[in-house]
Coordinates of C-alpha atoms in Angstrom, one line a residue:
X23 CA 19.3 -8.7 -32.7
X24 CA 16.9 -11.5 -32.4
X25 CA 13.7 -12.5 -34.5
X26 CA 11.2 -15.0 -33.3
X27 CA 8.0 -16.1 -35.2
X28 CA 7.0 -18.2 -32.6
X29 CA 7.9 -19.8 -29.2
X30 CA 5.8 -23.0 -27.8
X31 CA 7.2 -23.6 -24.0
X32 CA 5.8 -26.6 -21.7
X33 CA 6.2 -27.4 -18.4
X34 CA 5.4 -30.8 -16.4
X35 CA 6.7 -30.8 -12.7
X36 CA 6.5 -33.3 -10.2
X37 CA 7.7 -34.1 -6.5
X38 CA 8.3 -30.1 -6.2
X39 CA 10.3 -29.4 -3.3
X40 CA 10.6 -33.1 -2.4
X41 CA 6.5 -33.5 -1.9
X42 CA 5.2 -37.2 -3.4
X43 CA 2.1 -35.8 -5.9
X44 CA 2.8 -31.9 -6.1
X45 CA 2.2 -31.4 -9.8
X46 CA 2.7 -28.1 -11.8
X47 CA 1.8 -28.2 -15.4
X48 CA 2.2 -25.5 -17.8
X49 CA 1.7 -24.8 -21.9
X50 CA 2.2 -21.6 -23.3
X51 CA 3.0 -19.6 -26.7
X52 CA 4.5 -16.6 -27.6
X53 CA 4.9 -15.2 -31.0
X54 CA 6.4 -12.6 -32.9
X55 CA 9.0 -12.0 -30.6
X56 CA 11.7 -9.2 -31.2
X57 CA 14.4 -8.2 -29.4
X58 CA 17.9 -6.0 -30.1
X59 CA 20.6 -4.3 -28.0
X60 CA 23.5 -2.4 -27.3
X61 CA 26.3 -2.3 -24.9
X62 CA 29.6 -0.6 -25.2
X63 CA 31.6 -1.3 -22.0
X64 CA 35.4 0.7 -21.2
X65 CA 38.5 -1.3 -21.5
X66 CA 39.0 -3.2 -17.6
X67 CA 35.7 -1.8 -16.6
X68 CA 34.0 -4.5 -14.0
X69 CA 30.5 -4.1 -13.7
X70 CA 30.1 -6.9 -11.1
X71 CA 33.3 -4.9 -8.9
X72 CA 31.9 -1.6 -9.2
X73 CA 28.7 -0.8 -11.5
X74 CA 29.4 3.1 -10.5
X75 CA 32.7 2.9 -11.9
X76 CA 32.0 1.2 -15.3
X77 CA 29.1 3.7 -15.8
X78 CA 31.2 6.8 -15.2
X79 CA 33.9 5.3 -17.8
X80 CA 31.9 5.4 -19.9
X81 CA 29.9 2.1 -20.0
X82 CA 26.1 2.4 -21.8
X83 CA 23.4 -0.5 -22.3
X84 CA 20.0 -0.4 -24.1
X85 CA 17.9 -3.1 -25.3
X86 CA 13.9 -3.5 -26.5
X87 CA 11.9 -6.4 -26.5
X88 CA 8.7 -6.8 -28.3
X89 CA 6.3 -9.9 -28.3
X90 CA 2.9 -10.0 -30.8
X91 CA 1.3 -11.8 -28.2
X92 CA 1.1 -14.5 -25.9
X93 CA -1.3 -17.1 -24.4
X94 CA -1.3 -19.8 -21.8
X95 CA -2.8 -22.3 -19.5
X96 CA -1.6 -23.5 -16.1
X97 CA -2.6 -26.0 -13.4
X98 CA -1.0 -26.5 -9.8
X99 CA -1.9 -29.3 -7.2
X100 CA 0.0 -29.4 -4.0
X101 CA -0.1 -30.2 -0.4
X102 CA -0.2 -27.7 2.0
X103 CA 1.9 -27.4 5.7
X104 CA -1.6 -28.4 7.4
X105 CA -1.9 -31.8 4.6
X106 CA -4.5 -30.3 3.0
X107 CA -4.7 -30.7 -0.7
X108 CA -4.6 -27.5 -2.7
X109 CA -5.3 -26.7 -6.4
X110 CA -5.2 -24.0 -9.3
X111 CA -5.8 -23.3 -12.2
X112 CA -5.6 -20.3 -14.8
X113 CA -5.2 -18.8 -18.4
X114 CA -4.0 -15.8 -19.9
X115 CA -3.9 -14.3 -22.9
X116 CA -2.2 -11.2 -23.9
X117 CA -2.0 -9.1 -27.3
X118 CA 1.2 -7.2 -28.3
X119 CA 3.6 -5.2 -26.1
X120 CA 7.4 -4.3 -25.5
X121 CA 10.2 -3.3 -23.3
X122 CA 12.7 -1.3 -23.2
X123 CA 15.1 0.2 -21.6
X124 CA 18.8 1.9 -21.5
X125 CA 21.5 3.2 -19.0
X126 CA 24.4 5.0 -19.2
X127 CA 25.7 8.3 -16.9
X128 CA 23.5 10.3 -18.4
X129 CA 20.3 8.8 -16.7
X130 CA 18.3 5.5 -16.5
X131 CA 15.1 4.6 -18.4
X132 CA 12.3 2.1 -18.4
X133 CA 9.3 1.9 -20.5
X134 CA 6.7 -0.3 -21.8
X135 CA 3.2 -0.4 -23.5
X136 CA 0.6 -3.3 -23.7
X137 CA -2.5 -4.0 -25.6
X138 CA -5.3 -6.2 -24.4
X139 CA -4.8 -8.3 -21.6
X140 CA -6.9 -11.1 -19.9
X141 CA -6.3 -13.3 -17.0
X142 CA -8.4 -15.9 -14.6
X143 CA -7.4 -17.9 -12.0
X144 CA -9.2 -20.2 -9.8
X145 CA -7.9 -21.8 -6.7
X146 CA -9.7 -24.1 -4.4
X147 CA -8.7 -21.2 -1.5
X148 CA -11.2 -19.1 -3.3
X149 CA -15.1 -20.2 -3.7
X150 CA -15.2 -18.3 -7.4
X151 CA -12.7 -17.8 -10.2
X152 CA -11.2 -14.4 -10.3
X153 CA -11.3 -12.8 -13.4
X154 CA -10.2 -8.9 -14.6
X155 CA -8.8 -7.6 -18.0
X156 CA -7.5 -4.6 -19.2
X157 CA -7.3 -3.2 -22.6
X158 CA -4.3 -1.0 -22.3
X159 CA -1.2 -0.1 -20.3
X160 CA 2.1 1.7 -20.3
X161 CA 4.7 2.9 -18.2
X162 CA 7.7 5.4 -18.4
X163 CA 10.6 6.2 -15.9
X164 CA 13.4 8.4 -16.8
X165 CA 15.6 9.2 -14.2
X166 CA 19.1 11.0 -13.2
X167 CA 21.9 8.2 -12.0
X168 CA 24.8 10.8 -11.1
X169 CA 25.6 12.9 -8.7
X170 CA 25.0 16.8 -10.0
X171 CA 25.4 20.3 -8.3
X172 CA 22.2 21.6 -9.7
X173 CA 18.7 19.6 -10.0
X174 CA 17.9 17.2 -12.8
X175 CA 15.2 16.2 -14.6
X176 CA 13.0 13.1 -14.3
X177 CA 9.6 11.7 -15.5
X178 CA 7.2 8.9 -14.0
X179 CA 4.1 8.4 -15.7
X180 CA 1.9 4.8 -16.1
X181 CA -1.8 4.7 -18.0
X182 CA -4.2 1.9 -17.5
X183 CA -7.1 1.8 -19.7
X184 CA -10.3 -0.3 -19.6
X185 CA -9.8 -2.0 -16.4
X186 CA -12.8 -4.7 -15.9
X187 CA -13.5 -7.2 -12.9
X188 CA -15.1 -10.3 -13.2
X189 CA -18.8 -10.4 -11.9
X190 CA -18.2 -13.0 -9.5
X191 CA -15.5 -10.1 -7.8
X192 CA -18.6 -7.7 -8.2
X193 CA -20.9 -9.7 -6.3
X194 CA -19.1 -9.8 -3.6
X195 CA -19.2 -6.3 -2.6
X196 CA -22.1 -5.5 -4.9
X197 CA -24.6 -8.2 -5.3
X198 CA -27.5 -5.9 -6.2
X199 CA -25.5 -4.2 -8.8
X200 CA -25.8 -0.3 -7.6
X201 CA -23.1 0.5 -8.7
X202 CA -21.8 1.3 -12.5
X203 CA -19.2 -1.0 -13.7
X204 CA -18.0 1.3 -16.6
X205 CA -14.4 0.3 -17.3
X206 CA -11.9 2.0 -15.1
X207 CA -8.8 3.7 -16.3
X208 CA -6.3 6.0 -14.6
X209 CA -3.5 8.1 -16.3
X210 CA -0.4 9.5 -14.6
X211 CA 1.8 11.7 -16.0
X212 CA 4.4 13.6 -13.4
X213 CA 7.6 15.3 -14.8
X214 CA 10.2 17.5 -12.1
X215 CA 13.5 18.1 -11.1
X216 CA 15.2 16.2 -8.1
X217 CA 18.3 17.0 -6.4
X218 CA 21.0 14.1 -6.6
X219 CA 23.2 13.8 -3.7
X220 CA 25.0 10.8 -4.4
X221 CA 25.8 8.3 -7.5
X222 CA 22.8 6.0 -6.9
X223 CA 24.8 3.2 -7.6
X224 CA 28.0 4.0 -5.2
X225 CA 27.5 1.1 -3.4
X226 CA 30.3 2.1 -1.0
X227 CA 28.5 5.7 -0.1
X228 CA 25.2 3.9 0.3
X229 CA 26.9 1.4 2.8
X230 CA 28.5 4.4 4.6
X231 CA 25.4 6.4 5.7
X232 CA 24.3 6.6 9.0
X233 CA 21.5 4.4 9.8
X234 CA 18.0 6.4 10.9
X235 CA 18.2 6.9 15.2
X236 CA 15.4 6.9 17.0
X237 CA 14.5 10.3 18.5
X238 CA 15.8 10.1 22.4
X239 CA 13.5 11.1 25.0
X240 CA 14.6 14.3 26.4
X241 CA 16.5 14.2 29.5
X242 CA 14.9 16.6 32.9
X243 CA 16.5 18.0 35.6
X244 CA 20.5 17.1 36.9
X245 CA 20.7 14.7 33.8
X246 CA 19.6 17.3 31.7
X247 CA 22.2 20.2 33.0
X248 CA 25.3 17.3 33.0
X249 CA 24.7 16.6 29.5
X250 CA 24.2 20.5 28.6
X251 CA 27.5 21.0 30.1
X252 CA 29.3 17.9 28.9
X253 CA 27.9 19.2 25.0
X254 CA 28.8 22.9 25.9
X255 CA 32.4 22.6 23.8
X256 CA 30.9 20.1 21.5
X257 CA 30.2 20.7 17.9
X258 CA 26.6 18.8 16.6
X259 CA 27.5 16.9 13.4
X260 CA 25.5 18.2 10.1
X261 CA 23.2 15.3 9.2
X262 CA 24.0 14.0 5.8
X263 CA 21.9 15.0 3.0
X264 CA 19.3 13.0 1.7
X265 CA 20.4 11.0 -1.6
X266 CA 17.2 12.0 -3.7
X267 CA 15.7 15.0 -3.1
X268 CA 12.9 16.2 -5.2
X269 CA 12.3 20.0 -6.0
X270 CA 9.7 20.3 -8.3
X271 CA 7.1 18.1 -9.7
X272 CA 4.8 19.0 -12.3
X273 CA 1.2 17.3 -12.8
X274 CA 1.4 17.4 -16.6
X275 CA -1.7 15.2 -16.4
X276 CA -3.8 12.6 -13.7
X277 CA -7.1 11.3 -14.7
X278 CA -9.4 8.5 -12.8
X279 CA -12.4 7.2 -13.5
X280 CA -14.3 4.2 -12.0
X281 CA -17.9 3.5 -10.9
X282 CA -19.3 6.4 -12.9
X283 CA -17.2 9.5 -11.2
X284 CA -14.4 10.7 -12.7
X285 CA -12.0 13.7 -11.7
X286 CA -8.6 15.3 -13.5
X287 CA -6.0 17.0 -12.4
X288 CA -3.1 19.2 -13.5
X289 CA -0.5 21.9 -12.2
X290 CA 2.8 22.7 -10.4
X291 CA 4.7 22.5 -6.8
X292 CA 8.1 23.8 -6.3
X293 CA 10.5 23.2 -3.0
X294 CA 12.0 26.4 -1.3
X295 CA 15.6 26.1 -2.3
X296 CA 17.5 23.4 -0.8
X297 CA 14.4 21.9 0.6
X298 CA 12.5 18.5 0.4
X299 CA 9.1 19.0 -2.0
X300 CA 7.8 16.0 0.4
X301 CA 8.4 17.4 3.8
X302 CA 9.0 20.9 3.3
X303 CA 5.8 23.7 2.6
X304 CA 5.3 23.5 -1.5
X305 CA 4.8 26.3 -3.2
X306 CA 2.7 26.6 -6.6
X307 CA -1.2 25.9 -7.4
X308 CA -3.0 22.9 -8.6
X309 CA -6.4 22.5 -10.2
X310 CA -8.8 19.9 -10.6
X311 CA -12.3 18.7 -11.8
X312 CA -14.2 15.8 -10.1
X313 CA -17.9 14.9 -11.9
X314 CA -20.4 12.2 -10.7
X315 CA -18.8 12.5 -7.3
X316 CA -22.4 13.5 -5.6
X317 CA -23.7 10.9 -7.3
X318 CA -21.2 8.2 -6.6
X319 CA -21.9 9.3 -2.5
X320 CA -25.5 9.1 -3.5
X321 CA -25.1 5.2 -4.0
X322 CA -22.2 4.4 -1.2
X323 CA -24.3 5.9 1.4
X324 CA -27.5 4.0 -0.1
X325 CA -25.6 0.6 -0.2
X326 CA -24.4 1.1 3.7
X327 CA -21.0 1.2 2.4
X328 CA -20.7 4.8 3.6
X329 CA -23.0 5.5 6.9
X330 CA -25.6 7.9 6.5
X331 CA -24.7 10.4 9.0
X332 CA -21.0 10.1 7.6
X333 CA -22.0 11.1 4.2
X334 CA -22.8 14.5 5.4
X335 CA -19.2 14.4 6.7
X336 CA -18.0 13.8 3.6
X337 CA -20.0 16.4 1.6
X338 CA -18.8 19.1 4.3
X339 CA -15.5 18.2 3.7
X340 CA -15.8 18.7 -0.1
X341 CA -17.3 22.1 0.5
X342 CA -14.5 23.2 2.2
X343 CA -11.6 21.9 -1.1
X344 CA -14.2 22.5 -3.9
X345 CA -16.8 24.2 -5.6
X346 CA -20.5 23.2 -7.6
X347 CA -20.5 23.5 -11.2
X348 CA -23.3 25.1 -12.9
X349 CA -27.3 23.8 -11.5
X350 CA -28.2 20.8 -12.5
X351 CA -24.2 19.3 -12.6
X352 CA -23.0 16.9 -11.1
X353 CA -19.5 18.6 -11.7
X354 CA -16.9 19.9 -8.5
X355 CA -14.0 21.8 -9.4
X356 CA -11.0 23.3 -6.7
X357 CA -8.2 25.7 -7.4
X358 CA -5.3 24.6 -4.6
X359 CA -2.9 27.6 -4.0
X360 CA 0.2 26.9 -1.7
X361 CA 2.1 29.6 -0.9
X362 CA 5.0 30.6 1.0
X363 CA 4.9 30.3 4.7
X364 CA 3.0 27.0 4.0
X365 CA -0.8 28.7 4.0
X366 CA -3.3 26.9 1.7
X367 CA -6.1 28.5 -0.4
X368 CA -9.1 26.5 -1.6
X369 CA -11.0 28.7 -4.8
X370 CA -9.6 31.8 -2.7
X371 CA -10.3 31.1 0.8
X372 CA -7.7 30.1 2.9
X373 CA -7.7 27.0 4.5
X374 CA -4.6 26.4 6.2

């Protein structure tokens, strides 16, 4: 365990990597710092040997670090390869956030959450400072480590809330300012079962699998009877099984918004058994709501960013997935069924 009002770190660099005048200066400041741990580790376990080993002895690690905040300035000056001088500049600043994470056989995790964070940098590369800041963020992956007959759980999910750009970024795709710079944010939230086929860290079974072959061409005429015949007797090796293998993923939640649309999505897919979710036909049903979308089209087709007759395109498309809200809406809403045999339906009409 460790307890840290406050740290005060400072940097002045010269001569970096043998260059007369390169210069990198930095001051920074962190406080409230926090951190604690664990780590039990077997008797003769070596984790550097064989991490696989000590895990499935019984070996187990979790830590947390949490800061109240930190700030900073930095400035660079260098020489490029073409003798060019080159500088930078930037600041952060950051409110509170922590880490954590822990491992043991029974799975790996890895989390974290941040407040309010704000960062520009300005180079002499780049004719206007680039500037963007966030107000809050997190993260969260739990996942199997072990080898298991039957499917195990997992969870990836990461939220971003309050996203903002600088206006100089704006301007440069945007000068007229069409479009609406609400904050953007995005939440992820995916939970499922995957298939493990082999300790994920067994560095000896990942060094022992076959490397990816190139599909031959197939062979035509004499060539092609010789090597029928040469194969007759010949048994074709199974290929070895993937070492992750998803089967079911949930969409417990997935919001975006940004420039004034919006859309959310939630349900369920689930592999055939034994199969890949990602390259076999998925089976389950996923619905989702998309608003301002129309309106959004409205304004990329207006700017030129989207060509006129392509905008039509687009709208087609969205027929065929989705369908109006009440008159007057701006709102699109699709009900995805995927069925066995790998046919699709959009809102009941089938579309593969």
């Amino acid at each position: 365990d460790m307890k840290t009002e406050k740290a005060v770190i400072t940097a002045d660099i010269t001569d970096i990597e043998g260059k007369p005048g390169d210069n990198f200066k930095f001051d920074g400041t962190m406080t409230g710092l926090e951190s604690s741990g664990t780590m039990s580790m077997p008797k003769d376990a070596n984790i550097g040997a064989d991490l696989n080993a000590a895990l499935k002895s019984g070996m187990s690690l979790d830590g947390t670090v949490k800061v109240g905040g930190t700030s900073g300035t930095f400035e660079l000056a260098s020489t490029g390869d073409d003798g060019k001088a080159q500088t930078g500049s930037g600041k952060y600043d950051t409110k509170a956030f922590d880490l954590s994470m822990s491992m043991s056989q029974d799975g790996l995790t890895y989390q974290g959450n941040s407040d309010a964070v704000a960062v520009e940098l300005t180079t002499s590369d780049m004719p206007f400072p680039i500037k963007y800041a966030t107000e809050n963020a997190s993260f969260d992956i739990q996942m199997p480590v072990m080898k298991a007959e039957a499917p195990q759980p997992f969870k990836v999910a990461y939220s971003l809330g309050g996203l903002t750009l600088g206006e100089e970024i704006w301007g440069l795709f945007d000068p007229q300012a069409k479009l609406k710079r609400d904050p953007a944010s995005m939440d992820l939230d995916l939970t499922g079962l995957m298939q493990i086929n082999q300790d994920l860290f067994d560095q000896a079974a990942a060094a022992a699998m076959p490397a990816a072959e190139p599909a031959a061409e197939p062979a035509t005429g004499e060539a092609a009877e010789g090597e029928a015949a040469e194969g007759a007797g010949a048994a074709t090796p199974a290929p070895a099984a993937e070492p992750i293998i998803p089967t079911e993923v949930t969409i417990n939640q997935f919001a975006l918004s940004l420039l004034g649309a919006s859309m959310t999505a939630e349900g369920a897919l689930k592999a055939a058994e034994g199969a890949d979710i990602a390259t076999a036909p998925p089976v389950g049903q996923i619905k989702a709501e998309f608003n301002g979308v129309n309106g959004l089209l409205d304004t990329l087709g207006g700017m030129g960013v989207i060509p006129a007759d392509q905008v039509t395109g687009v709208r087609m498309m969205l027929g065929l997935f989705t369908k109006p809200g009440a008159e007057g809406e701006d709102k699109l809403t699709t009900d995805l069924e995927f069925k066995e045999g790998g046919t699709v339906f959009a809102n009941g009409q089938q579309v593969r």
